[in-house]
């Protein structure tokens, strides 16, 4: 799959709304990062570096979760920060990534990402419930997108 093809078929607004809705039920932070490939490195290694670069380790309760997507390779990593990982079983993230992989194979990009966000949101709401007097949105809900150097985004996008 081409990176541009994924980005053009993805309903960015729907993904952002899913993040907003999930975060209204918890104090956790969810980010989605999409990039073309891992440039010869292991997906997990690149995802961990991206997790740090996006400030995911700076939430007060260490309860951020990153959905990391390599579009060309259709590889996925879902990473939780320390506060979240202390609460989930070892195979939890792999199960969500497997479901995401299946949805991508079926061409259901937006639906797959939204479903993954909803699953993460339920987990975060269970362990980090929303408190209207203290919770603030610590990280942006916008998608983080790294563009392919060979095919930069069209202007105005």
JSON list of N, CA, C and O in Angstrom, two decimals, residues 49-68:
[
{"chain": "A", "resi": 49, "resn": "UNK", "atom": "N", "xyz": [10.88, 5.37, 19.91]},
{"chain": "A", "resi": 49, "resn": "UNK", "atom": "CA", "xyz": [11.49, 6.70, 19.70]},
{"chain": "A", "resi": 49, "resn": "UNK", "atom": "C", "xyz": [10.41, 7.74, 19.41]},
{"chain": "A", "resi": 49, "resn": "UNK", "atom": "O", "xyz": [10.47, 8.87, 19.90]},
{"chain": "A", "resi": 50, "resn": "UNK", "atom": "N", "xyz": [9.42, 7.35, 18.62]},
{"chain": "A", "resi": 50, "resn": "UNK", "atom": "CA", "xyz": [8.32, 8.26, 18.29]},
{"chain": "A", "resi": 50, "resn": "UNK", "atom": "C", "xyz": [7.50, 8.57, 19.53]},
{"chain": "A", "resi": 50, "resn": "UNK", "atom": "O", "xyz": [7.09, 9.72, 19.75]},
{"chain": "A", "resi": 51, "resn": "UNK", "atom": "N", "xyz": [7.28, 7.59, 20.38]},
{"chain": "A", "resi": 51, "resn": "UNK", "atom": "CA", "xyz": [6.55, 7.76, 21.64]},
{"chain": "A", "resi": 51, "resn": "UNK", "atom": "C", "xyz": [7.20, 8.88, 22.46]},
{"chain": "A", "resi": 51, "resn": "UNK", "atom": "O", "xyz": [6.53, 9.79, 22.94]},
{"chain": "A", "resi": 52, "resn": "UNK", "atom": "N", "xyz": [8.51, 8.81, 22.58]},
{"chain": "A", "resi": 52, "resn": "UNK", "atom": "CA", "xyz": [9.24, 9.84, 23.33]},
{"chain": "A", "resi": 52, "resn": "UNK", "atom": "C", "xyz": [9.20, 11.18, 22.63]},
{"chain": "A", "resi": 52, "resn": "UNK", "atom": "O", "xyz": [8.97, 12.22, 23.25]},
{"chain": "A", "resi": 53, "resn": "UNK", "atom": "N", "xyz": [9.42, 11.18, 21.31]},
{"chain": "A", "resi": 53, "resn": "UNK", "atom": "CA", "xyz": [9.46, 12.42, 20.53]},
{"chain": "A", "resi": 53, "resn": "UNK", "atom": "C", "xyz": [8.12, 13.17, 20.60]},
{"chain": "A", "resi": 53, "resn": "UNK", "atom": "O", "xyz": [8.09, 14.40, 20.63]},
{"chain": "A", "resi": 54, "resn": "UNK", "atom": "N", "xyz": [7.01, 12.43, 20.67]},
{"chain": "A", "resi": 54, "resn": "UNK", "atom": "CA", "xyz": [5.69, 13.04, 20.73]},
{"chain": "A", "resi": 54, "resn": "UNK", "atom": "C", "xyz": [5.29, 13.48, 22.14]},
{"chain": "A", "resi": 54, "resn": "UNK", "atom": "O", "xyz": [4.19, 13.98, 22.35]},
{"chain": "A", "resi": 55, "resn": "UNK", "atom": "N", "xyz": [6.18, 13.30, 23.10]},
{"chain": "A", "resi": 55, "resn": "UNK", "atom": "CA", "xyz": [5.92, 13.73, 24.48]},
{"chain": "A", "resi": 55, "resn": "UNK", "atom": "C", "xyz": [5.00, 12.81, 25.25]},
{"chain": "A", "resi": 55, "resn": "UNK", "atom": "O", "xyz": [4.44, 13.21, 26.28]},
{"chain": "A", "resi": 56, "resn": "UNK", "atom": "N", "xyz": [4.86, 11.59, 24.78]},
{"chain": "A", "resi": 56, "resn": "UNK", "atom": "CA", "xyz": [3.94, 10.65, 25.41]},
{"chain": "A", "resi": 56, "resn": "UNK", "atom": "C", "xyz": [4.36, 10.28, 26.84]},
{"chain": "A", "resi": 56, "resn": "UNK", "atom": "O", "xyz": [3.53, 9.87, 27.64]},
{"chain": "A", "resi": 57, "resn": "UNK", "atom": "N", "xyz": [5.62, 10.43, 27.17]},
{"chain": "A", "resi": 57, "resn": "UNK", "atom": "CA", "xyz": [6.11, 10.09, 28.52]},
{"chain": "A", "resi": 57, "resn": "UNK", "atom": "C", "xyz": [5.92, 11.24, 29.50]},
{"chain": "A", "resi": 57, "resn": "UNK", "atom": "O", "xyz": [6.28, 11.11, 30.67]},
{"chain": "A", "resi": 58, "resn": "UNK", "atom": "N", "xyz": [5.37, 12.35, 29.04]},
{"chain": "A", "resi": 58, "resn": "UNK", "atom": "CA", "xyz": [5.27, 13.53, 29.90]},
{"chain": "A", "resi": 58, "resn": "UNK", "atom": "C", "xyz": [3.90, 13.75, 30.52]},
{"chain": "A", "resi": 58, "resn": "UNK", "atom": "O", "xyz": [3.67, 14.77, 31.14]},
{"chain": "A", "resi": 59, "resn": "UNK", "atom": "N", "xyz": [2.98, 12.78, 30.37]},
{"chain": "A", "resi": 59, "resn": "UNK", "atom": "CA", "xyz": [1.69, 12.95, 31.01]},
{"chain": "A", "resi": 59, "resn": "UNK", "atom": "C", "xyz": [1.84, 12.73, 32.52]},
{"chain": "A", "resi": 59, "resn": "UNK", "atom": "O", "xyz": [2.68, 11.94, 32.95]},
{"chain": "A", "resi": 60, "resn": "UNK", "atom": "N", "xyz": [1.03, 13.42, 33.28]},
{"chain": "A", "resi": 60, "resn": "UNK", "atom": "CA", "xyz": [1.16, 13.38, 34.73]},
{"chain": "A", "resi": 60, "resn": "UNK", "atom": "C", "xyz": [1.05, 11.97, 35.30]},
{"chain": "A", "resi": 60, "resn": "UNK", "atom": "O", "xyz": [1.82, 11.57, 36.17]},
{"chain": "A", "resi": 61, "resn": "UNK", "atom": "N", "xyz": [0.10, 11.19, 34.81]},
{"chain": "A", "resi": 61, "resn": "UNK", "atom": "CA", "xyz": [-0.11, 9.84, 35.34]},
{"chain": "A", "resi": 61, "resn": "UNK", "atom": "C", "xyz": [0.58, 8.77, 34.50]},
{"chain": "A", "resi": 61, "resn": "UNK", "atom": "O", "xyz": [0.36, 7.58, 34.74]},
{"chain": "A", "resi": 62, "resn": "UNK", "atom": "N", "xyz": [1.40, 9.19, 33.54]},
{"chain": "A", "resi": 62, "resn": "UNK", "atom": "CA", "xyz": [2.11, 8.26, 32.64]},
{"chain": "A", "resi": 62, "resn": "UNK", "atom": "C", "xyz": [1.10, 7.30, 31.99]},
{"chain": "A", "resi": 62, "resn": "UNK", "atom": "O", "xyz": [1.30, 6.09, 31.96]},
{"chain": "A", "resi": 63, "resn": "UNK", "atom": "N", "xyz": [0.00, 7.89, 31.49]},
{"chain": "A", "resi": 63, "resn": "UNK", "atom": "CA", "xyz": [-1.10, 7.08, 30.94]},
{"chain": "A", "resi": 63, "resn": "UNK", "atom": "C", "xyz": [-1.39, 7.40, 29.47]},
{"chain": "A", "resi": 63, "resn": "UNK", "atom": "O", "xyz": [-2.53, 7.43, 29.05]},
{"chain": "A", "resi": 64, "resn": "UNK", "atom": "N", "xyz": [-0.34, 7.60, 28.71]},
{"chain": "A", "resi": 64, "resn": "UNK", "atom": "CA", "xyz": [-0.49, 7.81, 27.28]},
{"chain": "A", "resi": 64, "resn": "UNK", "atom": "C", "xyz": [-0.39, 6.50, 26.52]},
{"chain": "A", "resi": 64, "resn": "UNK", "atom": "O", "xyz": [0.31, 5.57, 26.94]},
{"chain": "A", "resi": 65, "resn": "UNK", "atom": "N", "xyz": [-1.09, 6.43, 25.38]},
{"chain": "A", "resi": 65, "resn": "UNK", "atom": "CA", "xyz": [-1.04, 5.26, 24.50]},
{"chain": "A", "resi": 65, "resn": "UNK", "atom": "C", "xyz": [-0.86, 5.75, 23.07]},
{"chain": "A", "resi": 65, "resn": "UNK", "atom": "O", "xyz": [-1.55, 6.66, 22.62]},
{"chain": "A", "resi": 66, "resn": "UNK", "atom": "N", "xyz": [0.08, 5.13, 22.37]},
{"chain": "A", "resi": 66, "resn": "UNK", "atom": "CA", "xyz": [0.37, 5.47, 20.98]},
{"chain": "A", "resi": 66, "resn": "UNK", "atom": "C", "xyz": [0.00, 4.33, 20.04]},
{"chain": "A", "resi": 66, "resn": "UNK", "atom": "O", "xyz": [0.44, 3.20, 20.25]},
{"chain": "A", "resi": 67, "resn": "UNK", "atom": "N", "xyz": [-0.81, 4.63, 19.03]},
{"chain": "A", "resi": 67, "resn": "UNK", "atom": "CA", "xyz": [-1.07, 3.71, 17.93]},
{"chain": "A", "resi": 67, "resn": "UNK", "atom": "C", "xyz": [-0.10, 4.10, 16.83]},
{"chain": "A", "resi": 67, "resn": "UNK", "atom": "O", "xyz": [-0.22, 5.18, 16.25]},
{"chain": "A", "resi": 68, "resn": "UNK", "atom": "N", "xyz": [0.88, 3.26, 16.58]},
{"chain": "A", "resi": 68, "resn": "UNK", "atom": "CA", "xyz": [1.96, 3.54, 15.63]},
{"chain": "A", "resi": 68, "resn": "UNK", "atom": "C", "xyz": [1.73, 2.69, 14.39]},
{"chain": "A", "resi": 68, "resn": "UNK", "atom": "O", "xyz": [1.64, 1.46, 14.48]}
]
